[in-house]
PDB file of C-alpha atoms in Angstrom:
ATOM      1  CA  UNK K   1       6.043 -18.098   5.177  1.00 96.00           C
ATOM      2  CA  UNK K   2       3.645 -14.679   6.164  1.00 97.00           C
ATOM      3  CA  UNK K   3       0.626 -14.969   5.556  1.00 98.00           C
ATOM      4  CA  UNK K   4      -2.414 -12.360   5.503  1.00 98.00           C
ATOM      5  CA  UNK K   5      -6.037 -13.759   5.102  1.00 98.00           C
ATOM      6  CA  UNK K   6      -8.938 -10.775   4.838  1.00 98.00           C
ATOM      7  CA  UNK K   7     -12.742 -12.003   6.059  1.00 98.00           C
ATOM      8  CA  UNK K   8     -15.634 -10.118   6.521  1.00 98.00           C
ATOM      9  CA  UNK K   9     -16.406  -8.330   3.330  1.00 97.00           C
ATOM     10  CA  UNK K  10     -19.641  -8.347   1.292  1.00 97.00           C
ATOM     11  CA  UNK K  11     -22.731  -6.231   0.301  1.00 98.00           C
ATOM     12  CA  UNK K  12     -23.781  -2.766   2.974  1.00 98.00           C
ATOM     13  CA  UNK K  13     -26.408  -0.963   2.672  1.00 98.00           C
ATOM     14  CA  UNK K  14     -25.473   3.183   3.034  1.00 98.00           C
ATOM     15  CA  UNK K  15     -25.338   4.196   6.100  1.00 97.00           C
ATOM     16  CA  UNK K  16     -24.782   0.472   8.168  1.00 98.00           C
ATOM     17  CA  UNK K  17     -22.044  -0.623   9.514  1.00 98.00           C
ATOM     18  CA  UNK K  18     -19.377  -3.622   8.294  1.00 98.00           C
ATOM     19  CA  UNK K  19     -16.128  -5.529  10.445  1.00 98.00           C
ATOM     20  CA  UNK K  20     -13.611  -6.798   8.679  1.00 98.00           C
ATOM     21  CA  UNK K  21     -10.863  -9.135   9.884  1.00 98.00           C
ATOM     22  CA  UNK K  22      -7.534 -10.113   9.245  1.00 98.00           C
ATOM     23  CA  UNK K  23      -5.685 -13.574  10.329  1.00 98.00           C
ATOM     24  CA  UNK K  24      -2.013 -13.347  10.597  1.00 98.00           C
ATOM     25  CA  UNK K  25       0.587 -16.334  10.951  1.00 98.00           C
ATOM     26  CA  UNK K  26       4.350 -16.595  10.303  1.00 98.00           C
ATOM     27  CA  UNK K  27       5.372 -13.746  11.859  1.00 97.00           C
ATOM     28  CA  UNK K  28       5.293 -12.065  15.221  1.00 98.00           C
ATOM     29  CA  UNK K  29       1.953 -10.381  14.783  1.00 98.00           C
ATOM     30  CA  UNK K  30       2.560  -8.510  17.762  1.00 97.00           C
ATOM     31  CA  UNK K  31       5.769  -6.812  17.067  1.00 97.00           C
ATOM     32  CA  UNK K  32       4.505  -4.955  13.705  1.00 97.00           C
ATOM     33  CA  UNK K  33       2.469  -2.092  13.370  1.00 97.00           C
ATOM     34  CA  UNK K  34      -0.474  -3.255  11.075  1.00 98.00           C
ATOM     35  CA  UNK K  35      -2.378  -1.087   8.372  1.00 98.00           C
ATOM     36  CA  UNK K  36      -5.611  -1.392   6.188  1.00 98.00           C
ATOM     37  CA  UNK K  37      -5.106   0.014   2.526  1.00 98.00           C
ATOM     38  CA  UNK K  38      -7.970  -0.386  -0.149  1.00 98.00           C
ATOM     39  CA  UNK K  39      -8.761   0.564  -4.235  1.00 98.00           C
ATOM     40  CA  UNK K  40     -11.862   1.300  -5.346  1.00 97.00           C
ATOM     41  CA  UNK K  41     -12.228  -0.474  -8.686  1.00 96.00           C
ATOM     42  CA  UNK K  42     -10.398   0.214 -11.220  1.00 94.00           C
ATOM     43  CA  UNK K  43      -8.414   3.017  -9.233  1.00 95.00           C
ATOM     44  CA  UNK K  44      -5.232   3.578  -6.949  1.00 95.00           C
ATOM     45  CA  UNK K  45      -4.633   2.564  -3.622  1.00 97.00           C
ATOM     46  CA  UNK K  46      -5.393   4.475  -0.270  1.00 98.00           C
ATOM     47  CA  UNK K  47      -4.084   3.995   2.994  1.00 97.00           C
ATOM     48  CA  UNK K  48      -7.249   3.775   5.333  1.00 98.00           C
ATOM     49  CA  UNK K  49      -5.795   2.582   8.919  1.00 98.00           C
ATOM     50  CA  UNK K  50      -2.517   2.155  10.941  1.00 97.00           C
ATOM     51  CA  UNK K  51      -2.449   0.839  14.195  1.00 98.00           C
ATOM     52  CA  UNK K  52       0.558   0.389  16.780  1.00 97.00           C
ATOM     53  CA  UNK K  53       1.643  -2.748  18.048  1.00 97.00           C
ATOM     54  CA  UNK K  54       0.216  -2.674  21.969  1.00 97.00           C
ATOM     55  CA  UNK K  55      -2.843  -0.913  20.121  1.00 97.00           C
ATOM     56  CA  UNK K  56      -2.534   2.036  21.733  1.00 97.00           C
ATOM     57  CA  UNK K  57      -2.304   4.241  18.786  1.00 97.00           C
ATOM     58  CA  UNK K  58      -3.909   4.757  15.587  1.00 97.00           C
ATOM     59  CA  UNK K  59      -4.109   6.714  13.119  1.00 97.00           C
ATOM     60  CA  UNK K  60      -6.402   7.522   9.906  1.00 97.00           C
ATOM     61  CA  UNK K  61      -6.504   9.927   6.778  1.00 96.00           C
ATOM     62  CA  UNK K  62      -9.594  12.544   7.150  1.00 96.00           C
ATOM     63  CA  UNK K  63     -11.437  10.503   4.868  1.00 96.00           C
ATOM     64  CA  UNK K  64     -12.580   7.771   7.145  1.00 98.00           C
ATOM     65  CA  UNK K  65     -11.770   9.386  10.063  1.00 97.00           C
ATOM     66  CA  UNK K  66     -14.616   9.482  12.814  1.00 97.00           C
ATOM     67  CA  UNK K  67     -16.170   6.642  11.209  1.00 98.00           C
ATOM     68  CA  UNK K  68     -13.898   3.665  10.382  1.00 98.00           C
ATOM     69  CA  UNK K  69     -11.902   1.960  13.746  1.00 98.00           C
ATOM     70  CA  UNK K  70      -8.697   0.013  13.371  1.00 98.00           C
ATOM     71  CA  UNK K  71      -8.321  -2.665  16.036  1.00 98.00           C
ATOM     72  CA  UNK K  72      -6.355  -5.515  17.106  1.00 98.00           C
ATOM     73  CA  UNK K  73      -5.985  -8.939  19.141  1.00 98.00           C
ATOM     74  CA  UNK K  74      -2.661  -9.911  19.916  1.00 98.00           C
ATOM     75  CA  UNK K  75      -3.521 -12.918  21.370  1.00 98.00           C
ATOM     76  CA  UNK K  76      -5.321 -14.065  18.053  1.00 98.00           C
ATOM     77  CA  UNK K  77      -2.935 -12.474  16.004  1.00 98.00           C
ATOM     78  CA  UNK K  78      -6.096 -10.602  14.383  1.00 98.00           C
ATOM     79  CA  UNK K  79      -6.383  -7.008  12.897  1.00 98.00           C
ATOM     80  CA  UNK K  80     -10.100  -5.872  12.768  1.00 98.00           C
ATOM     81  CA  UNK K  81     -11.629  -3.037  10.947  1.00 98.00           C
ATOM     82  CA  UNK K  82     -14.977  -1.160  11.560  1.00 98.00           C
ATOM     83  CA  UNK K  83     -16.761   0.564   9.358  1.00 98.00           C
ATOM     84  CA  UNK K  84     -19.597   2.354  10.313  1.00 98.00           C
ATOM     85  CA  UNK K  85     -21.487   5.098   8.701  1.00 98.00           C
ATOM     86  CA  UNK K  86     -20.876   3.626   5.248  1.00 98.00           C
ATOM     87  CA  UNK K  87     -20.942   5.512   1.800  1.00 97.00           C
ATOM     88  CA  UNK K  88     -20.728   4.721  -1.982  1.00 97.00           C
ATOM     89  CA  UNK K  89     -17.491   6.150  -1.940  1.00 97.00           C
ATOM     90  CA  UNK K  90     -16.072   3.400   0.730  1.00 98.00           C
ATOM     91  CA  UNK K  91     -16.764   0.729  -2.254  1.00 98.00           C
ATOM     92  CA  UNK K  92     -13.255  -0.922  -2.491  1.00 98.00           C
ATOM     93  CA  UNK K  93     -11.398  -4.171  -2.347  1.00 98.00           C
ATOM     94  CA  UNK K  94      -9.650  -3.578   1.538  1.00 98.00           C
ATOM     95  CA  UNK K  95      -6.294  -4.808   2.065  1.00 98.00           C
ATOM     96  CA  UNK K  96      -4.595  -5.661   5.295  1.00 98.00           C
ATOM     97  CA  UNK K  97      -0.991  -5.202   5.228  1.00 98.00           C
ATOM     98  CA  UNK K  98       2.110  -5.629   7.547  1.00 98.00           C
ATOM     99  CA  UNK K  99       3.830  -2.503   7.904  1.00 97.00           C
ATOM    100  CA  UNK K 100       7.829  -2.988   8.128  1.00 94.00           C
ATOM    101  CA  UNK K 101      10.114  -2.102  10.910  1.00 91.00           C
ATOM    102  CA  UNK K 102      12.662  -0.421   8.503  1.00 88.00           C
ATOM    103  CA  UNK K 103      10.849   3.007   7.540  1.00 91.00           C
ATOM    104  CA  UNK K 104       7.809   4.494   7.609  1.00 90.00           C
ATOM    105  CA  UNK K 105       4.738   3.916   5.262  1.00 92.00           C
ATOM    106  CA  UNK K 106       6.851   0.211   4.061  1.00 95.00           C
ATOM    107  CA  UNK K 107       3.743  -1.962   3.416  1.00 96.00           C
ATOM    108  CA  UNK K 108       5.987  -5.159   3.038  1.00 95.00           C
ATOM    109  CA  UNK K 109       3.448  -7.666   3.017  1.00 97.00           C
ATOM    110  CA  UNK K 110      -0.365  -7.528   1.901  1.00 98.00           C
ATOM    111  CA  UNK K 111      -3.403  -9.936   1.988  1.00 98.00           C
ATOM    112  CA  UNK K 112      -5.275 -11.102  -0.617  1.00 98.00           C
ATOM    113  CA  UNK K 113      -8.114  -8.245  -0.362  1.00 98.00           C
ATOM    114  CA  UNK K 114     -11.686  -8.505   0.578  1.00 98.00           C
ATOM    115  CA  UNK K 115     -14.262  -7.173  -1.356  1.00 98.00           C
ATOM    116  CA  UNK K 116     -16.742  -4.361   0.109  1.00 98.00           C
ATOM    117  CA  UNK K 117     -19.527  -3.127  -2.165  1.00 98.00           C
ATOM    118  CA  UNK K 118     -21.916  -0.020  -0.595  1.00 98.00           C
ATOM    119  CA  UNK K 119     -24.975  -0.152  -2.375  1.00 97.00           C
ATOM    120  CA  UNK K 120     -28.696   0.094  -1.613  1.00 95.00           C
TER     121      UNK K 120
ATOM    122  CA  UNK Q   1      -1.670  15.749   1.385  1.00 96.00           C
ATOM    123  CA  UNK Q   2       1.176  14.917  -0.405  1.00 97.00           C
ATOM    124  CA  UNK Q   3       0.460  14.243  -3.911  1.00 98.00           C
ATOM    125  CA  UNK Q   4       2.598  12.014  -6.004  1.00 98.00           C
ATOM    126  CA  UNK Q   5       2.781  12.347  -9.724  1.00 98.00           C
ATOM    127  CA  UNK Q   6       3.350   9.368 -11.752  1.00 98.00           C
ATOM    128  CA  UNK Q   7       4.533   9.517 -15.560  1.00 98.00           C
ATOM    129  CA  UNK Q   8       3.904   8.006 -17.968  1.00 98.00           C
ATOM    130  CA  UNK Q   9       0.190   6.464 -17.010  1.00 98.00           C
ATOM    131  CA  UNK Q  10       0.941   4.165 -19.315  1.00 98.00           C
ATOM    132  CA  UNK Q  11       4.202   2.522 -20.684  1.00 97.00           C
ATOM    133  CA  UNK Q  12       4.111  -0.189 -23.582  1.00 96.00           C
ATOM    134  CA  UNK Q  13       7.556  -1.920 -23.879  1.00 96.00           C
ATOM    135  CA  UNK Q  14       9.122  -5.128 -25.660  1.00 96.00           C
ATOM    136  CA  UNK Q  15      10.612  -8.270 -23.919  1.00 96.00           C
ATOM    137  CA  UNK Q  16      14.087  -6.372 -23.116  1.00 96.00           C
ATOM    138  CA  UNK Q  17      13.254  -3.365 -23.289  1.00 97.00           C
ATOM    139  CA  UNK Q  18      14.692  -0.898 -20.378  1.00 97.00           C
ATOM    140  CA  UNK Q  19      12.123   1.495 -19.112  1.00 98.00           C
ATOM    141  CA  UNK Q  20      11.837   3.898 -16.159  1.00 98.00           C
ATOM    142  CA  UNK Q  21       8.897   5.171 -13.977  1.00 98.00           C
ATOM    143  CA  UNK Q  22       8.905   8.852 -12.951  1.00 98.00           C
ATOM    144  CA  UNK Q  23       7.281   9.731  -9.427  1.00 98.00           C
ATOM    145  CA  UNK Q  24       7.541  13.349  -8.303  1.00 98.00           C
ATOM    146  CA  UNK Q  25       6.021  14.503  -5.167  1.00 98.00           C
ATOM    147  CA  UNK Q  26       4.328  18.155  -4.323  1.00 98.00           C
ATOM    148  CA  UNK Q  27       6.915  18.418  -0.899  1.00 98.00           C
ATOM    149  CA  UNK Q  28      10.382  17.202  -0.279  1.00 98.00           C
ATOM    150  CA  UNK Q  29      10.109  13.623   1.425  1.00 98.00           C
ATOM    151  CA  UNK Q  30      13.853  13.937   2.835  1.00 98.00           C
ATOM    152  CA  UNK Q  31      12.283  14.032   6.561  1.00 96.00           C
ATOM    153  CA  UNK Q  32      14.362  15.444   9.109  1.00 96.00           C
ATOM    154  CA  UNK Q  33      15.932  12.477  10.728  1.00 95.00           C
ATOM    155  CA  UNK Q  34      17.365  12.235   6.880  1.00 96.00           C
ATOM    156  CA  UNK Q  35      15.770   9.465   5.465  1.00 96.00           C
ATOM    157  CA  UNK Q  36      13.968   9.829   2.738  1.00 97.00           C
ATOM    158  CA  UNK Q  37      10.841   7.265   2.702  1.00 97.00           C
ATOM    159  CA  UNK Q  38       9.873   6.934  -0.654  1.00 98.00           C
ATOM    160  CA  UNK Q  39       8.990   3.309  -1.681  1.00 98.00           C
ATOM    161  CA  UNK Q  40       7.643   1.351  -5.077  1.00 98.00           C
ATOM    162  CA  UNK Q  41       5.315  -1.228  -5.221  1.00 98.00           C
ATOM    163  CA  UNK Q  42       3.820  -3.315  -7.984  1.00 98.00           C
ATOM    164  CA  UNK Q  43       0.368  -4.483  -8.957  1.00 98.00           C
ATOM    165  CA  UNK Q  44       0.250  -7.810 -11.187  1.00 97.00           C
ATOM    166  CA  UNK Q  45      -2.764  -8.146 -12.740  1.00 95.00           C
ATOM    167  CA  UNK Q  46      -5.622  -9.658 -10.452  1.00 95.00           C
ATOM    168  CA  UNK Q  47      -2.712  -9.800  -7.595  1.00 97.00           C
ATOM    169  CA  UNK Q  48      -2.049  -8.121  -4.530  1.00 98.00           C
ATOM    170  CA  UNK Q  49       0.734  -4.948  -4.453  1.00 98.00           C
ATOM    171  CA  UNK Q  50       4.026  -6.273  -3.514  1.00 97.00           C
ATOM    172  CA  UNK Q  51       7.236  -4.337  -2.188  1.00 97.00           C
ATOM    173  CA  UNK Q  52       9.682  -4.155  -5.125  1.00 98.00           C
ATOM    174  CA  UNK Q  53      11.494  -1.043  -3.815  1.00 98.00           C
ATOM    175  CA  UNK Q  54      12.263   0.860  -0.317  1.00 97.00           C
ATOM    176  CA  UNK Q  55      13.725   3.791   0.812  1.00 97.00           C
ATOM    177  CA  UNK Q  56      14.493   5.208  -2.812  1.00 98.00           C
ATOM    178  CA  UNK Q  57      16.756   2.626  -3.936  1.00 98.00           C
ATOM    179  CA  UNK Q  58      16.994  -0.609  -1.864  1.00 98.00           C
ATOM    180  CA  UNK Q  59      16.191  -3.444  -3.369  1.00 98.00           C
ATOM    181  CA  UNK Q  60      13.595  -5.911  -1.081  1.00 97.00           C
ATOM    182  CA  UNK Q  61      14.520  -9.781  -0.671  1.00 95.00           C
ATOM    183  CA  UNK Q  62      13.871 -11.602  -3.852  1.00 96.00           C
ATOM    184  CA  UNK Q  63      13.305  -8.806  -6.084  1.00 97.00           C
ATOM    185  CA  UNK Q  64      15.348  -9.508  -9.400  1.00 97.00           C
ATOM    186  CA  UNK Q  65      18.453  -6.666 -10.006  1.00 96.00           C
ATOM    187  CA  UNK Q  66      16.854  -5.500 -12.957  1.00 97.00           C
ATOM    188  CA  UNK Q  67      14.900  -3.407 -10.953  1.00 98.00           C
ATOM    189  CA  UNK Q  68      16.606  -0.410  -9.410  1.00 98.00           C
ATOM    190  CA  UNK Q  69      15.666   3.103  -7.703  1.00 98.00           C
ATOM    191  CA  UNK Q  70      17.195   6.498  -7.598  1.00 98.00           C
ATOM    192  CA  UNK Q  71      16.098  10.188  -6.885  1.00 98.00           C
ATOM    193  CA  UNK Q  72      16.154  12.564  -4.178  1.00 98.00           C
ATOM    194  CA  UNK Q  73      13.835  15.579  -2.942  1.00 97.00           C
ATOM    195  CA  UNK Q  74      10.958  15.585  -4.664  1.00 98.00           C
ATOM    196  CA  UNK Q  75      12.009  13.192  -7.942  1.00 98.00           C
ATOM    197  CA  UNK Q  76      12.214   9.824  -7.747  1.00 98.00           C
ATOM    198  CA  UNK Q  77      12.599   6.879 -10.610  1.00 98.00           C
ATOM    199  CA  UNK Q  78      12.260   3.507 -10.900  1.00 98.00           C
ATOM    200  CA  UNK Q  79      13.548   1.744 -13.613  1.00 98.00           C
ATOM    201  CA  UNK Q  80      13.897  -1.684 -15.455  1.00 98.00           C
ATOM    202  CA  UNK Q  81      16.644  -2.596 -17.004  1.00 98.00           C
ATOM    203  CA  UNK Q  82      15.445  -5.300 -19.401  1.00 96.00           C
ATOM    204  CA  UNK Q  83      12.089  -6.134 -19.183  1.00 97.00           C
ATOM    205  CA  UNK Q  84      10.436  -9.637 -18.626  1.00 97.00           C
ATOM    206  CA  UNK Q  85       6.933 -10.690 -19.253  1.00 95.00           C
ATOM    207  CA  UNK Q  86       6.713 -11.040 -15.282  1.00 96.00           C
ATOM    208  CA  UNK Q  87       7.002  -7.042 -14.710  1.00 97.00           C
ATOM    209  CA  UNK Q  88       3.633  -6.501 -16.443  1.00 96.00           C
ATOM    210  CA  UNK Q  89       1.168  -4.687 -14.139  1.00 98.00           C
ATOM    211  CA  UNK Q  90       0.912  -1.347 -12.239  1.00 98.00           C
ATOM    212  CA  UNK Q  91       3.725   0.015 -10.384  1.00 98.00           C
ATOM    213  CA  UNK Q  92       2.597   2.478  -7.492  1.00 98.00           C
ATOM    214  CA  UNK Q  93       5.137   4.694  -5.639  1.00 98.00           C
ATOM    215  CA  UNK Q  94       4.472   5.374  -1.777  1.00 98.00           C
ATOM    216  CA  UNK Q  95       5.480   8.082   0.134  1.00 98.00           C
ATOM    217  CA  UNK Q  96       5.526   8.058   4.402  1.00 96.00           C
ATOM    218  CA  UNK Q  97       7.524  11.043   5.097  1.00 97.00           C
ATOM    219  CA  UNK Q  98       4.237  13.472   5.796  1.00 96.00           C
ATOM    220  CA  UNK Q  99       1.540  12.228   7.109  1.00 92.00           C
ATOM    221  CA  UNK Q 100      -1.209  11.063   5.593  1.00 94.00           C
ATOM    222  CA  UNK Q 101       0.806   8.687   3.727  1.00 95.00           C
ATOM    223  CA  UNK Q 102       0.072   8.941   0.110  1.00 97.00           C
ATOM    224  CA  UNK Q 103       0.234   6.989  -3.320  1.00 98.00           C
ATOM    225  CA  UNK Q 104       0.624   8.386  -6.741  1.00 98.00           C
ATOM    226  CA  UNK Q 105      -1.890   6.965  -8.984  1.00 98.00           C
ATOM    227  CA  UNK Q 106       0.144   4.341 -10.850  1.00 98.00           C
ATOM    228  CA  UNK Q 107       2.191   3.461 -14.330  1.00 98.00           C
ATOM    229  CA  UNK Q 108       0.724   0.609 -16.034  1.00 98.00           C
ATOM    230  CA  UNK Q 109       3.235  -1.391 -17.652  1.00 98.00           C
ATOM    231  CA  UNK Q 110       1.608  -3.197 -20.841  1.00 97.00           C
ATOM    232  CA  UNK Q 111       3.507  -5.261 -23.499  1.00 89.00           C
ATOM    233  CA  UNK Q 112       3.944  -3.672 -26.801  1.00 87.00           C
TER     234      UNK Q 112
END
């Protein structure tokens, strides 16, 4: 059974940093692109970052480019999101998601999410 | 960025009723490779999103066949043929043809 378990969320002041982790199990982690998707309170979904199987390629939307860094450790089946220079608009539930090999933007498994609150 | 416009924002239905949700794109989602990267997700209350339909009309494994998807180019539709209580929640379309990936704002399906 595929499982994605996020951790590392919490309350952080604007301008500070936070690192999220996602522990994956139930599949060969190194064979899949992985992603982070966030959801602001009572809002819709927003793609945040994608990483290739080896970690050599990463992709971000303009809203987080230069502030967020996605990375992975295939030996540990773990995905990470380093978030720097946090803003109040980064407040959201952050989901770790697996990207299917069948199609682009095909998020086929999701974690339960971790809440990040950016506030002074 | 590609804007996906979902209508209606809210849908009230009775159990057994058939309903449709529209997802319209600001650009054609037909990729140069011939694929159309438009998928549908359901987020039940208090849960993470789950995949329902991918590549416009392909049913994800384990998803009941009362769900179906159709469309092409810029206009897409998710249909539920006979709503059941477990179908309540927010439906999202998502596109992967153009970077960055974008989601629709969601359609909330509730009981009438």
